[in-house]
Amino acid sequence: MTKKILIAYYSWSNKTKQVAKKLAQALDAELLELTVKNNVFSTDMYKTSEIAKTQIKTNDFPELVTKIPDISQYETILVGSPVWNGAPATPLHSFLAQIANFKGKIATFYTDAGR
């Protein structure tokens, strides 16, 4: 049986998406884009940062629109996200809560606004 890898990522500006696609190609992994409803975050980085701070403070993370596949078929899940206020984007909290019983390996990768 082939050991499968899933790359689950949230990308606000498409930078994380680009990295996730390159990783998927290099590792022969499946991609899962984590999405939330359109009105959850702003198109403005600073407003989105404030929304995320409130979500973290209240422990009220955004609901994912993405349907999560049966994760038992994967040996490894790579989880990618932009960094917001020194932490992963809040949709990752929602995803990680949904896969809390995953028995395989989980590794993370992050992107930021820096060059």
PDB file of C-alpha atoms in Angstrom, residues 32-94:
ATOM      1  CA  LEU A  32      -6.789  20.219   0.084  1.00  0.00           C
ATOM      2  CA  GLU A  33      -7.506  23.943   0.061  1.00  0.00           C
ATOM      3  CA  LEU A  34      -9.162  25.045   3.297  1.00  0.00           C
ATOM      4  CA  THR A  35     -11.781  27.704   2.668  1.00  0.00           C
ATOM      5  CA  VAL A  36     -14.151  29.792   4.763  1.00  0.00           C
ATOM      6  CA  LYS A  37     -17.200  31.824   3.780  1.00  0.00           C
ATOM      7  CA  ASN A  38     -16.428  34.898   1.682  1.00  0.00           C
ATOM      8  CA  ASN A  39     -17.457  37.437   4.326  1.00  0.00           C
ATOM      9  CA  VAL A  40     -15.324  36.087   7.193  1.00  0.00           C
ATOM     10  CA  PHE A  41     -12.165  38.077   6.426  1.00  0.00           C
ATOM     11  CA  SER A  42     -11.452  41.405   4.770  1.00  0.00           C
ATOM     12  CA  THR A  43      -9.456  41.966   1.608  1.00  0.00           C
ATOM     13  CA  ASP A  44      -7.408  44.378   3.729  1.00  0.00           C
ATOM     14  CA  MET A  45      -4.502  42.700   5.537  1.00  0.00           C
ATOM     15  CA  TYR A  46      -4.768  44.926   8.618  1.00  0.00           C
ATOM     16  CA  LYS A  47      -8.511  44.424   9.028  1.00  0.00           C
ATOM     17  CA  THR A  48      -8.045  40.679   8.602  1.00  0.00           C
ATOM     18  CA  SER A  49      -5.370  40.797  11.306  1.00  0.00           C
ATOM     19  CA  GLU A  50      -7.821  42.449  13.712  1.00  0.00           C
ATOM     20  CA  ILE A  51     -10.520  39.886  12.905  1.00  0.00           C
ATOM     21  CA  ALA A  52      -8.046  37.070  13.593  1.00  0.00           C
ATOM     22  CA  LYS A  53      -6.996  38.628  16.909  1.00  0.00           C
ATOM     23  CA  THR A  54     -10.635  38.705  17.997  1.00  0.00           C
ATOM     24  CA  GLN A  55     -11.163  35.083  16.899  1.00  0.00           C
ATOM     25  CA  ILE A  56      -8.156  33.979  18.947  1.00  0.00           C
ATOM     26  CA  LYS A  57      -9.167  36.040  21.969  1.00  0.00           C
ATOM     27  CA  THR A  58     -12.715  34.631  21.942  1.00  0.00           C
ATOM     28  CA  ASN A  59     -11.678  31.140  20.803  1.00  0.00           C
ATOM     29  CA  ASP A  60     -14.286  31.503  18.038  1.00  0.00           C
ATOM     30  CA  PHE A  61     -12.585  30.192  14.925  1.00  0.00           C
ATOM     31  CA  PRO A  62     -14.153  30.361  11.458  1.00  0.00           C
ATOM     32  CA  GLU A  63     -16.168  27.451  10.137  1.00  0.00           C
ATOM     33  CA  LEU A  64     -14.582  25.706   7.180  1.00  0.00           C
ATOM     34  CA  VAL A  65     -16.558  25.420   3.960  1.00  0.00           C
ATOM     35  CA  THR A  66     -14.168  22.704   2.766  1.00  0.00           C
ATOM     36  CA  LYS A  67     -15.331  19.116   3.115  1.00  0.00           C
ATOM     37  CA  ILE A  68     -12.598  17.180   4.922  1.00  0.00           C
ATOM     38  CA  PRO A  69     -11.849  13.792   3.327  1.00  0.00           C
ATOM     39  CA  ASP A  70     -11.404  10.540   5.235  1.00  0.00           C
ATOM     40  CA  ILE A  71      -8.026  11.289   6.796  1.00  0.00           C
ATOM     41  CA  SER A  72      -7.384   7.687   7.813  1.00  0.00           C
ATOM     42  CA  GLN A  73      -6.136   7.066   4.258  1.00  0.00           C
ATOM     43  CA  TYR A  74      -3.108   9.320   4.846  1.00  0.00           C
ATOM     44  CA  GLU A  75       0.116   8.607   6.656  1.00  0.00           C
ATOM     45  CA  THR A  76       1.198  12.255   6.769  1.00  0.00           C
ATOM     46  CA  ILE A  77      -0.636  15.573   6.656  1.00  0.00           C
ATOM     47  CA  LEU A  78       1.278  18.766   5.919  1.00  0.00           C
ATOM     48  CA  VAL A  79      -0.612  21.814   7.110  1.00  0.00           C
ATOM     49  CA  GLY A  80       0.172  25.196   5.563  1.00  0.00           C
ATOM     50  CA  SER A  81      -0.838  28.694   6.465  1.00  0.00           C
ATOM     51  CA  PRO A  82       0.136  32.330   6.347  1.00  0.00           C
ATOM     52  CA  VAL A  83       1.401  33.778   9.614  1.00  0.00           C
ATOM     53  CA  TRP A  84      -0.983  36.271  11.196  1.00  0.00           C
ATOM     54  CA  ASN A  85       0.154  38.159  14.302  1.00  0.00           C
ATOM     55  CA  GLY A  86       2.910  35.605  14.873  1.00  0.00           C
ATOM     56  CA  ALA A  87       0.526  32.623  14.690  1.00  0.00           C
ATOM     57  CA  PRO A  88      -1.067  30.408  12.036  1.00  0.00           C
ATOM     58  CA  ALA A  89      -4.131  31.809  10.265  1.00  0.00           C
ATOM     59  CA  THR A  90      -7.232  31.039  12.299  1.00  0.00           C
ATOM     60  CA  PRO A  91      -8.833  28.639   9.770  1.00  0.00           C
ATOM     61  CA  LEU A  92      -6.050  26.216  10.693  1.00  0.00           C
ATOM     62  CA  HIS A  93      -7.404  26.037  14.233  1.00  0.00           C
ATOM     63  CA  SER A  94     -10.713  24.860  12.779  1.00  0.00           C
TER      64      SER A  94
END
